Coordinates of C-alpha atoms and ligand atoms in Angstrom, one line a residue:
M23 CA 135.5 98.5 134.2
G24 CA 136.5 95.2 132.5
V25 CA 135.8 94.4 128.7
L26 CA 133.5 91.1 129.8
P27 CA 130.3 92.9 130.1
I28 CA 131.0 95.1 127.1
I29 CA 131.5 91.8 125.2
H30 CA 128.7 90.4 126.9
G31 CA 126.7 93.3 125.9
L32 CA 127.8 93.0 122.1
T33 CA 126.5 89.1 121.9
W34 CA 123.0 89.9 123.6
L35 CA 122.9 93.1 121.0
S36 CA 123.8 90.7 117.8
G37 CA 121.2 88.1 119.4
L38 CA 118.6 90.5 118.7
V39 CA 119.9 92.1 115.5
Y40 CA 120.3 89.1 113.2
P41 CA 116.6 88.0 113.9
A42 CA 115.4 91.4 113.5
G43 CA 117.5 91.9 110.2
A44 CA 116.6 88.1 108.9
V45 CA 112.8 89.6 109.6
L46 CA 113.6 92.7 107.9
S47 CA 114.9 91.3 104.7
Y48 CA 112.0 88.5 104.7
T49 CA 109.5 90.9 104.5
I50 CA 111.5 93.3 101.5
I51 CA 111.9 89.9 99.7
K52 CA 108.3 89.1 100.3
I53 CA 106.9 92.6 99.2
V54 CA 108.7 92.9 96.2
Y55 CA 107.4 89.4 95.3
N56 CA 103.8 90.2 96.4
V57 CA 103.9 93.4 94.1
F58 CA 105.9 92.3 90.8
F59 CA 106.1 88.7 90.9
H60 CA 102.7 87.1 92.6
P61 CA 100.4 85.4 89.9
L62 CA 97.7 87.9 90.9
R63 CA 100.1 91.1 89.8
S64 CA 98.4 91.9 86.9
Y65 CA 94.8 92.6 88.5
P66 CA 93.9 96.0 89.5
G67 CA 94.8 97.6 93.1
P68 CA 96.7 99.9 94.7
W69 CA 100.0 98.6 95.2
Y70 CA 100.2 98.8 99.2
R71 CA 97.3 96.3 99.0
A72 CA 99.2 94.1 96.8
A73 CA 102.4 94.1 99.2
S74 CA 100.9 93.0 102.9
R75 CA 97.7 92.0 104.1
L76 CA 98.2 94.5 107.0
P77 CA 96.2 97.7 105.3
Y78 CA 93.1 95.1 105.2
T79 CA 93.8 93.7 108.7
I80 CA 93.8 97.6 110.1
S81 CA 90.4 98.0 108.5
V82 CA 88.9 94.8 110.0
F83 CA 90.1 96.1 113.3
R84 CA 88.5 99.8 112.9
G85 CA 85.0 98.2 111.5
D86 CA 85.4 99.8 108.1
V87 CA 87.1 97.4 105.5
T88 CA 83.6 96.8 103.6
H89 CA 83.7 100.5 103.0
R90 CA 87.2 100.9 102.1
V91 CA 87.2 97.9 99.7
Q92 CA 84.2 99.7 98.2
Q93 CA 86.1 103.2 97.8
L94 CA 88.8 100.7 95.9
H95 CA 86.1 99.6 93.5
Q96 CA 85.1 103.1 92.8
K97 CA 88.4 103.9 91.8
Y98 CA 89.8 100.1 90.2
G99 CA 86.8 98.8 88.7
Q100 CA 84.7 95.4 89.3
V101 CA 87.3 93.4 90.5
V102 CA 90.4 94.5 92.8
R103 CA 93.3 93.0 94.6
I104 CA 92.4 93.9 98.1
T105 CA 95.2 91.5 99.7
P106 CA 98.5 89.9 98.3
D107 CA 96.0 86.9 97.8
T108 CA 92.6 88.2 97.7
L109 CA 90.2 89.6 94.7
S110 CA 86.9 91.5 95.4
Y111 CA 84.3 91.4 93.0
T112 CA 81.0 93.7 92.3
C113 CA 79.8 92.4 88.9
S114 CA 77.1 89.8 88.7
Q115 CA 79.1 87.2 86.3
A116 CA 80.7 86.7 90.1
W117 CA 77.6 85.1 91.5
P118 CA 77.5 82.1 89.2
D119 CA 81.4 81.9 88.7
V120 CA 82.1 81.6 92.6
Y121 CA 79.0 81.0 94.0
G122 CA 76.4 79.2 91.7
L123 CA 76.4 75.6 90.8
K124 CA 79.4 73.9 89.9
Q125 CA 79.8 74.0 86.1
S126 CA 82.7 72.8 84.0
Q127 CA 85.4 74.6 83.0
R128 CA 86.4 75.5 86.5
R129 CA 83.5 77.7 87.4
G130 CA 81.0 77.7 90.3
N131 CA 80.6 76.5 93.7
L132 CA 84.1 77.5 95.0
P133 CA 85.0 76.0 98.4
K134 CA 84.5 78.0 101.6
D135 CA 87.7 79.4 102.7
P136 CA 88.6 77.7 105.9
K137 CA 91.2 80.6 106.6
F138 CA 87.6 82.8 107.1
Y139 CA 85.0 79.9 108.0
I140 CA 87.5 78.8 110.7
N141 CA 86.0 75.9 113.2
P142 CA 88.1 75.6 116.2
P143 CA 89.9 72.6 117.0
G144 CA 87.5 69.8 118.2
A145 CA 84.5 71.7 117.5
I146 CA 81.4 70.3 115.7
E147 CA 81.1 71.1 112.1
T148 CA 77.7 73.4 111.6
I149 CA 76.1 73.6 108.2
S150 CA 77.9 76.9 107.7
T151 CA 81.7 75.7 108.3
A152 CA 81.6 72.2 106.9
N153 CA 83.0 70.9 103.9
D154 CA 81.5 70.3 100.9
A155 CA 80.7 66.5 101.7
N156 CA 79.3 67.2 105.4
H157 CA 77.6 70.3 103.9
R158 CA 75.6 67.9 101.8
R159 CA 74.2 65.6 104.2
L160 CA 74.0 68.6 106.5
R161 CA 71.7 70.6 104.5
R162 CA 69.8 67.8 103.3
L163 CA 68.5 67.2 106.6
Q164 CA 68.0 70.5 107.6
A165 CA 66.2 71.7 104.7
H166 CA 63.0 69.9 105.8
A167 CA 62.4 72.6 108.2
F168 CA 62.5 75.5 105.7
S169 CA 60.5 73.9 103.1
E170 CA 57.2 75.5 102.0
K171 CA 55.1 73.5 103.9
A172 CA 56.9 74.3 107.0
L173 CA 56.7 77.7 106.6
S174 CA 53.0 77.8 106.1
L175 CA 52.9 75.5 109.7
Q176 CA 55.1 78.2 111.2
E177 CA 53.0 81.2 110.0
S178 CA 51.2 81.1 113.2
Y179 CA 54.5 81.8 115.5
L180 CA 55.5 84.8 113.0
Q181 CA 51.8 86.3 113.5
R182 CA 51.9 86.0 117.2
Y183 CA 55.2 87.5 117.8
T184 CA 54.8 90.3 115.4
D185 CA 51.3 91.3 117.4
Q186 CA 53.4 91.2 120.7
F187 CA 55.8 93.5 119.0
V188 CA 53.4 96.0 118.2
L189 CA 51.8 96.3 121.1
C190 CA 55.3 96.3 123.0
L191 CA 56.0 99.1 120.4
R192 CA 52.3 100.9 121.9
N193 CA 53.2 100.5 125.4
E194 CA 56.9 101.7 125.1
A195 CA 55.6 104.6 123.1
K196 CA 53.0 105.4 126.3
R197 CA 56.0 105.4 128.4
S198 CA 58.4 107.5 126.2
N199 CA 56.7 110.1 125.2
G200 CA 56.0 108.3 121.6
V201 CA 59.6 107.6 121.1
V202 CA 61.1 104.2 120.6
D203 CA 64.2 102.2 119.4
V204 CA 63.4 100.3 116.6
V205 CA 66.5 98.4 116.9
K206 CA 66.0 96.9 120.0
F207 CA 62.3 95.9 119.5
V208 CA 63.2 94.1 116.4
N209 CA 65.7 92.5 117.8
F210 CA 63.5 91.0 120.5
L211 CA 61.1 90.1 117.8
T212 CA 63.4 88.3 115.8
T213 CA 65.2 86.5 118.6
D214 CA 62.0 85.3 120.8
L215 CA 60.8 83.7 117.4
I216 CA 63.7 82.4 116.5
G217 CA 64.4 81.1 119.8
D218 CA 61.0 79.6 119.8
L219 CA 61.4 77.8 116.8
S220 CA 64.9 76.3 117.3
F221 CA 64.7 75.4 121.2
G222 CA 61.2 75.9 121.9
E223 CA 62.0 78.4 124.5
T224 CA 62.1 82.6 124.0
F225 CA 64.8 84.7 125.0
G226 CA 61.6 86.8 126.7
G227 CA 62.8 89.7 125.3
L228 CA 59.4 90.9 124.4
D229 CA 58.2 89.9 127.6
T230 CA 60.8 91.4 130.0
G231 CA 62.3 94.4 127.5
K232 CA 65.5 92.9 128.5
V233 CA 68.5 91.3 126.0
H234 CA 69.2 87.8 127.2
P235 CA 72.8 87.8 128.5
W236 CA 73.1 84.3 126.2
L237 CA 72.1 86.4 123.4
E238 CA 74.6 89.3 124.4
N239 CA 77.4 87.1 124.9
L240 CA 76.6 84.8 121.4
F241 CA 77.1 88.3 119.5
T242 CA 80.3 89.2 121.5
T243 CA 81.7 85.9 120.3
L244 CA 81.1 86.8 116.6
K245 CA 83.1 89.8 117.2
T246 CA 85.7 88.2 119.1
F247 CA 85.8 85.6 115.8
T248 CA 86.1 88.6 113.5
F249 CA 89.2 89.7 115.0
M250 CA 90.7 86.2 115.6
R251 CA 90.7 85.1 111.9
E252 CA 92.6 88.1 111.1
I253 CA 95.3 87.3 114.0
L254 CA 95.4 83.7 113.1
R255 CA 96.8 84.9 109.7
L256 CA 99.5 87.2 111.5
P257 CA 103.3 85.4 111.1
S258 CA 103.1 82.9 113.6
F259 CA 105.7 84.7 115.8
I260 CA 102.9 87.3 116.5
V261 CA 99.9 85.2 116.8
G262 CA 100.5 84.6 120.3
A263 CA 101.2 88.0 121.3
A264 CA 98.4 89.2 119.3
M265 CA 95.7 86.8 120.8
A266 CA 97.0 87.8 124.3
C267 CA 95.7 91.5 123.4
I268 CA 91.9 90.3 123.3
P269 CA 90.6 89.9 126.7
K270 CA 90.7 86.7 128.4
A271 CA 86.6 87.2 129.2
M272 CA 86.1 87.8 125.2
R273 CA 88.1 85.0 124.2
E274 CA 86.0 82.6 126.7
H275 CA 82.5 83.8 125.5
R276 CA 82.5 81.0 123.0
S277 CA 82.4 78.3 125.1
A278 CA 79.7 79.7 127.7
A279 CA 78.0 80.7 124.0
V280 CA 77.9 76.8 123.2
S281 CA 77.2 75.1 126.2
F282 CA 74.0 77.2 127.1
G283 CA 72.7 76.8 123.5
A284 CA 73.8 73.1 123.6
E285 CA 71.7 73.0 127.1
A286 CA 68.4 74.7 125.5
A287 CA 68.5 72.5 122.4
K288 CA 68.9 69.1 124.7
R289 CA 66.2 70.6 126.9
R290 CA 64.1 70.9 123.7
I291 CA 64.7 67.4 122.5
E292 CA 64.1 65.8 126.1
R293 CA 60.6 67.8 126.2
G294 CA 59.6 66.7 122.7
S295 CA 56.9 68.8 121.0
D296 CA 54.1 68.3 118.1
K297 CA 54.8 72.0 117.2
P298 CA 56.2 72.6 113.8
D299 CA 59.5 74.1 114.7
F300 CA 62.9 73.6 113.6
M301 CA 63.8 70.7 115.9
S302 CA 60.7 68.8 114.7
Y303 CA 61.5 68.5 111.3
I304 CA 65.2 67.7 112.1
L305 CA 64.4 65.3 114.4
R306 CA 61.8 63.5 112.0
H307 CA 64.0 62.9 109.2
Q308 CA 66.7 61.7 111.2
D309 CA 66.5 58.3 110.2
E310 CA 65.9 58.9 106.2
Q311 CA 69.8 59.4 105.4
E312 CA 72.6 56.8 105.7
K313 CA 74.2 59.1 108.2
G314 CA 71.6 61.3 110.5
M315 CA 72.9 64.2 112.7
S316 CA 74.5 63.0 116.0
Q317 CA 73.1 64.9 119.0
A318 CA 76.2 67.1 119.2
E319 CA 75.4 68.1 115.6
I320 CA 71.8 69.1 116.3
E321 CA 72.7 71.1 119.2
M322 CA 75.5 73.1 117.3
A323 CA 72.6 73.7 114.2
S324 CA 70.0 75.0 116.9
I325 CA 72.9 77.7 117.7
T326 CA 73.8 78.5 114.2
F327 CA 69.9 79.1 113.5
I328 CA 69.7 81.6 116.5
V329 CA 73.4 83.0 115.0
A330 CA 72.2 83.4 111.2
G331 CA 68.5 84.1 111.4
S332 CA 68.0 86.7 114.5
E333 CA 70.2 89.0 113.2
T334 CA 70.1 89.1 110.0
T335 CA 66.3 89.9 109.6
A336 CA 66.5 92.5 112.8
T337 CA 69.2 94.5 110.6
M338 CA 67.3 94.4 107.4
I339 CA 63.5 95.6 108.9
S340 CA 65.8 98.3 111.4
G341 CA 67.4 99.4 107.8
T342 CA 64.1 99.6 105.6
V343 CA 62.3 101.6 108.3
Y344 CA 65.3 104.1 108.5
L345 CA 65.6 104.1 105.0
L346 CA 61.8 104.9 104.5
L347 CA 61.9 107.9 106.9
C348 CA 64.7 109.2 105.2
N349 CA 62.2 109.0 102.2
P350 CA 58.8 110.3 103.7
S351 CA 57.2 110.2 100.4
I352 CA 57.8 106.4 99.8
L353 CA 56.7 105.8 103.6
R354 CA 53.5 107.6 102.8
K355 CA 53.0 105.4 99.5
L356 CA 53.6 102.1 101.2
T357 CA 51.4 103.2 104.4
S358 CA 48.5 104.1 102.0
V359 CA 48.7 101.1 99.9
I360 CA 49.0 98.6 102.8
R361 CA 46.3 100.2 104.5
A362 CA 44.4 100.4 101.7
D363 CA 44.9 96.4 100.9
F364 CA 44.5 95.3 103.9
R365 CA 41.8 96.3 106.3
T366 CA 42.3 94.4 109.0
Q367 CA 45.0 92.2 111.0
S368 CA 43.9 89.0 109.7
D369 CA 44.1 89.9 105.9
L370 CA 47.8 89.7 106.7
T371 CA 48.9 86.3 106.0
N372 CA 52.0 84.7 104.0
V373 CA 50.2 84.2 100.7
N374 CA 48.8 87.6 100.8
L375 CA 51.5 89.7 101.3
Q376 CA 54.0 87.4 99.1
Q377 CA 51.8 89.0 96.2
H378 CA 52.1 92.2 97.3
E379 CA 54.1 94.1 94.7
Y380 CA 54.8 97.5 96.1
L381 CA 55.9 95.5 99.6
N382 CA 58.0 93.2 98.2
A383 CA 60.0 96.4 96.2
V384 CA 60.3 98.2 98.9
L385 CA 62.1 95.5 101.0
K386 CA 64.0 94.7 98.4
E387 CA 65.3 98.3 97.8
G388 CA 65.9 98.0 101.7
L389 CA 68.2 95.1 101.1
R390 CA 70.0 96.6 98.2
L391 CA 71.0 99.6 100.0
Y392 CA 71.6 97.9 103.6
P393 CA 72.3 94.2 102.9
P394 CA 72.8 92.1 106.4
A395 CA 75.3 89.9 105.1
P396 CA 77.6 92.9 103.4
D397 CA 80.7 91.5 102.9
T398 CA 81.4 87.9 104.6
L399 CA 80.9 85.0 101.9
I400 CA 85.2 84.5 100.8
R401 CA 85.7 81.4 99.1
T402 CA 88.8 80.0 98.0
T403 CA 90.2 78.8 94.5
A404 CA 92.1 76.0 96.8
N405 CA 94.5 74.1 94.5
K406 CA 92.9 74.9 91.3
S407 CA 92.5 77.8 88.8
A408 CA 89.2 79.0 88.3
I409 CA 87.7 81.4 85.8
I410 CA 85.9 84.2 87.2
A411 CA 84.6 87.0 85.3
G412 CA 86.0 85.8 82.2
R413 CA 89.6 85.9 83.9
V414 CA 91.7 83.1 85.3
V415 CA 92.3 83.1 88.9
P416 CA 95.2 81.1 90.0
P417 CA 95.0 78.7 93.0
H418 CA 95.2 79.5 96.3
T419 CA 93.3 82.9 95.9
S420 CA 90.3 84.2 98.2
L421 CA 87.6 85.5 96.5
T422 CA 84.9 87.7 97.9
M423 CA 81.6 89.4 96.6
N424 CA 81.6 92.9 98.3
V425 CA 77.4 92.6 98.5
W426 CA 77.5 96.1 99.9
A427 CA 79.8 97.7 97.2
A428 CA 77.9 95.6 94.5
H429 CA 74.5 97.3 95.0
R430 CA 75.8 100.4 95.7
D431 CA 78.1 100.5 92.2
S432 CA 76.8 103.1 89.6
A433 CA 78.2 100.1 87.0
N434 CA 75.2 98.0 88.3
F435 CA 72.4 100.4 88.6
N436 CA 71.1 104.2 87.8
K437 CA 70.9 106.6 90.9
P438 CA 72.8 103.8 93.5
L439 CA 72.4 105.6 96.1
E440 CA 68.9 106.2 95.8
F441 CA 65.9 104.5 97.8
V442 CA 64.0 103.9 94.6
P443 CA 61.4 101.0 95.3
E444 CA 59.8 101.4 91.9
R445 CA 63.1 100.3 90.2
W446 CA 62.0 96.4 91.1
M447 CA 58.2 96.8 89.9
R448 CA 56.8 95.3 86.8
N449 CA 56.1 98.6 85.2
A450 CA 59.5 100.1 86.2
P451 CA 60.4 103.6 84.7
P452 CA 62.7 103.3 81.8
E453 CA 65.3 105.1 83.8
F454 CA 66.2 101.7 85.6
D455 CA 65.7 99.2 82.3
N456 CA 69.7 99.2 82.8
D457 CA 70.0 98.2 86.1
D458 CA 72.2 94.5 86.3
K459 CA 69.3 92.9 88.7
A460 CA 71.2 90.0 88.6
V461 CA 73.7 91.1 91.1
F462 CA 71.2 91.6 93.6
K463 CA 71.7 88.5 95.6
P464 CA 71.5 89.3 99.3
F465 CA 70.9 85.5 100.3
S466 CA 74.0 84.4 98.0
V467 CA 73.3 81.6 95.6
G468 CA 74.0 78.3 95.1
P469 CA 74.3 75.0 97.2
R470 CA 75.4 77.3 100.2
D471 CA 73.1 80.1 99.9
C472 CA 70.6 80.9 102.9
I473 CA 68.6 78.1 103.9
G474 CA 66.2 80.1 105.8
K475 CA 65.6 82.9 103.0
N476 CA 62.0 82.0 102.5
L477 CA 61.3 82.3 106.2
A478 CA 63.4 85.6 106.0
W479 CA 61.0 86.8 103.0
A480 CA 57.7 86.0 105.3
E481 CA 59.3 87.5 108.3
M482 CA 60.3 90.7 106.6
R483 CA 56.8 91.2 104.9
M484 CA 54.9 90.3 108.1
I485 CA 56.7 92.6 110.4
L486 CA 56.8 95.5 107.9
A487 CA 53.1 95.1 106.9
K488 CA 52.0 94.9 110.5
L489 CA 54.0 97.8 111.3
V490 CA 52.8 100.2 109.0
L491 CA 49.3 99.1 109.1
S492 CA 49.2 99.7 112.7
I493 CA 51.4 102.5 113.8
D494 CA 52.7 105.9 112.3
L495 CA 56.0 106.0 111.8
I496 CA 56.7 110.0 112.0
S497 CA 60.2 111.3 112.2
L498 CA 63.9 110.3 113.1
Q499 CA 65.4 111.7 116.3
P500 CA 68.4 113.7 115.7
D501 CA 70.4 110.9 117.5
S502 CA 69.8 108.2 114.7
E503 CA 70.3 110.7 111.9
Q504 CA 73.1 109.1 108.9
W505 CA 72.4 105.9 110.9
I506 CA 73.5 103.7 108.5
E507 CA 76.2 106.0 107.4
R508 CA 77.9 105.9 111.0
Q509 CA 77.9 102.1 111.5
K510 CA 81.1 99.7 111.4
I511 CA 80.7 96.0 110.7
Y512 CA 82.3 93.2 112.4
S513 CA 81.0 90.5 110.1
L514 CA 77.6 91.8 111.2
W515 CA 76.6 95.6 111.4
E516 CA 77.2 97.0 114.6
K517 CA 73.8 98.9 114.6
P518 CA 73.0 101.8 117.4
P519 CA 69.7 102.6 118.5
L520 CA 67.1 103.7 115.8
N521 CA 65.1 106.4 118.0
V522 CA 61.8 106.7 116.2
K523 CA 58.9 109.2 117.1
I524 CA 56.0 107.0 116.7
S525 CA 52.0 107.6 116.5
C526 CA 49.7 104.7 117.6
Ligands
HEM1 C1 67.4 89.6 105.7 C2 68.0 88.1 106.3 C3 68.8 87.0 106.1 C4 70.0 87.6 105.4 C5 69.9 88.7 104.2 C6 70.5 85.8 105.0 C7 71.8 86.1 104.3 C8 72.7 84.7 104.3 C9 73.6 84.6 103.6 C10 74.4 85.8 102.5 C11 74.0 83.4 103.6 C12 75.3 82.6 102.7 C13 76.5 82.7 103.9 C14 78.0 82.2 103.7 O1 77.9 81.8 102.5 O2 78.9 82.1 104.2 C15 73.2 82.8 104.7 C16 73.6 81.3 105.1 C17 72.7 80.9 106.1 N1 71.7 81.6 106.7 FE1 70.8 83.3 106.0 N2 70.1 85.5 106.0 C18 69.3 85.6 106.5 C19 68.2 84.9 107.5 C20 68.1 83.8 107.7 C21 67.1 83.2 108.4 C22 65.8 83.7 109.0 C23 67.6 82.0 108.8 C24 66.6 80.8 109.6 C25 67.4 80.3 110.7 C26 69.1 81.7 108.1 C27 69.6 80.9 108.5 C28 70.9 80.7 107.6 C29 71.6 79.6 107.5 C30 71.4 77.8 108.3 C31 72.9 79.7 106.9 C32 74.1 78.9 106.1 C33 73.5 77.8 104.9 C34 74.3 76.6 104.4 O3 75.9 77.0 104.7 O4 74.1 75.9 103.8 N3 69.4 83.1 107.3 N4 72.4 83.5 105.0

């Protein structure tokens, strides 16, 4: 045997050993830098979170990142360093300092972190992903569709779909021995409603009892995005391999989702309509600004309304129904006050419901314990430092309010894990006097808060009031116990069925 093969073998081995050694050395230096020399080194948190983003990434993939960070807040307090360059907050001061209107002294309206709000190359910017300048234009043009006046004209949509929802629950209960999956039917309701307001077409959920394939596609796309966001932060030599691990079908969902939505928006524009839907406002106000929205921007806006405006409200209603069933005395009280205060269905109007103190208190408590957007508000200091909650945060830091953890933090609320609507009432028991209500911002704050919050409130009030007025919610089925506690989060809550025994 000659020595040549051995020499070749050694050369080949050293070709692997040197790069591996370089990667290892770089990793060690980076870890040492992150833990001991990084500008965020004095912020509290475990050393392994300061050292590398990997523990965070693993949690994102497991769907438990929000819960893990909540545990860190319990241990380290209201500001925690959760990755080498990310701070998470649970104190109320973080709202105005990070998200609120821009103030002097480096506080307020920090830009969205482009590593989180990714816009694929060549894709049209939406109100959600646009930079601040473009966002101002898009928001001005879209705000008309969410004004008080628009909302009052859109009430007929809400009444119609909520009535159909109650009817569907009754029919389903007859078919299935009184047991209904609340998640399924509330999702049908909110997607049909937002579909009609956005495209002038429903998704037929309440009519057919089936989830429209486009919606399934859309929400798979969102989950894929959650993974991609993390993968794109890995060192570039790993990105390609990691992307290949995401099934091709999943990666291709996005273009299918966009083209279907765009076609539906086009059909609505071509059809024309005198109904007060979102599109009618958007089209009517195109000429008011220097630069109106392009057809592609209008199409993407319609898709954004579906994504942002259906799942969130459905999550909230399903969660509140679950919390009420876990707290039968509160369910009894809500049912009896609604039935006493509203004798007939026609008494349930947006205006009447807006005033109803106990209904609003129940909904706020539902939003507190189960916020539909629990942990997705990532901002960045970009190339400037900022002052957040009284401390300087250096440039290039990502910041997030962990809404889920803030709402359950005993530093913010007395009896934080208990469902107590009374804490939100005018004559709240004195034991809740020190609750820090300013931390409760489920729709965020500032120029990039939820544009649909008034519609969302109208929906939540109408759906819950009609539900308890018309149907007796009796009990959770055994397979739906611990319903919130069991859920994972992939940007949105991954909700299992919520099977409830009802009587009509
Ligand atoms: C309970 C229901 C809802 C909750 C909790 C909720 C929450 C939020 C939050 C926290 C944001 C800020 C997101 C961020 O900064 O990344 C947001 C933005 C947004 N929401 Fe909602 N939302 C709800 C319902 C709705 C509805 C019904 C619509 C109607 C279509 C809607 C449309 C939007 C849009 C378009 C944005 C982006 C606004 C902007 O960037 O200017 N949302 N929502």
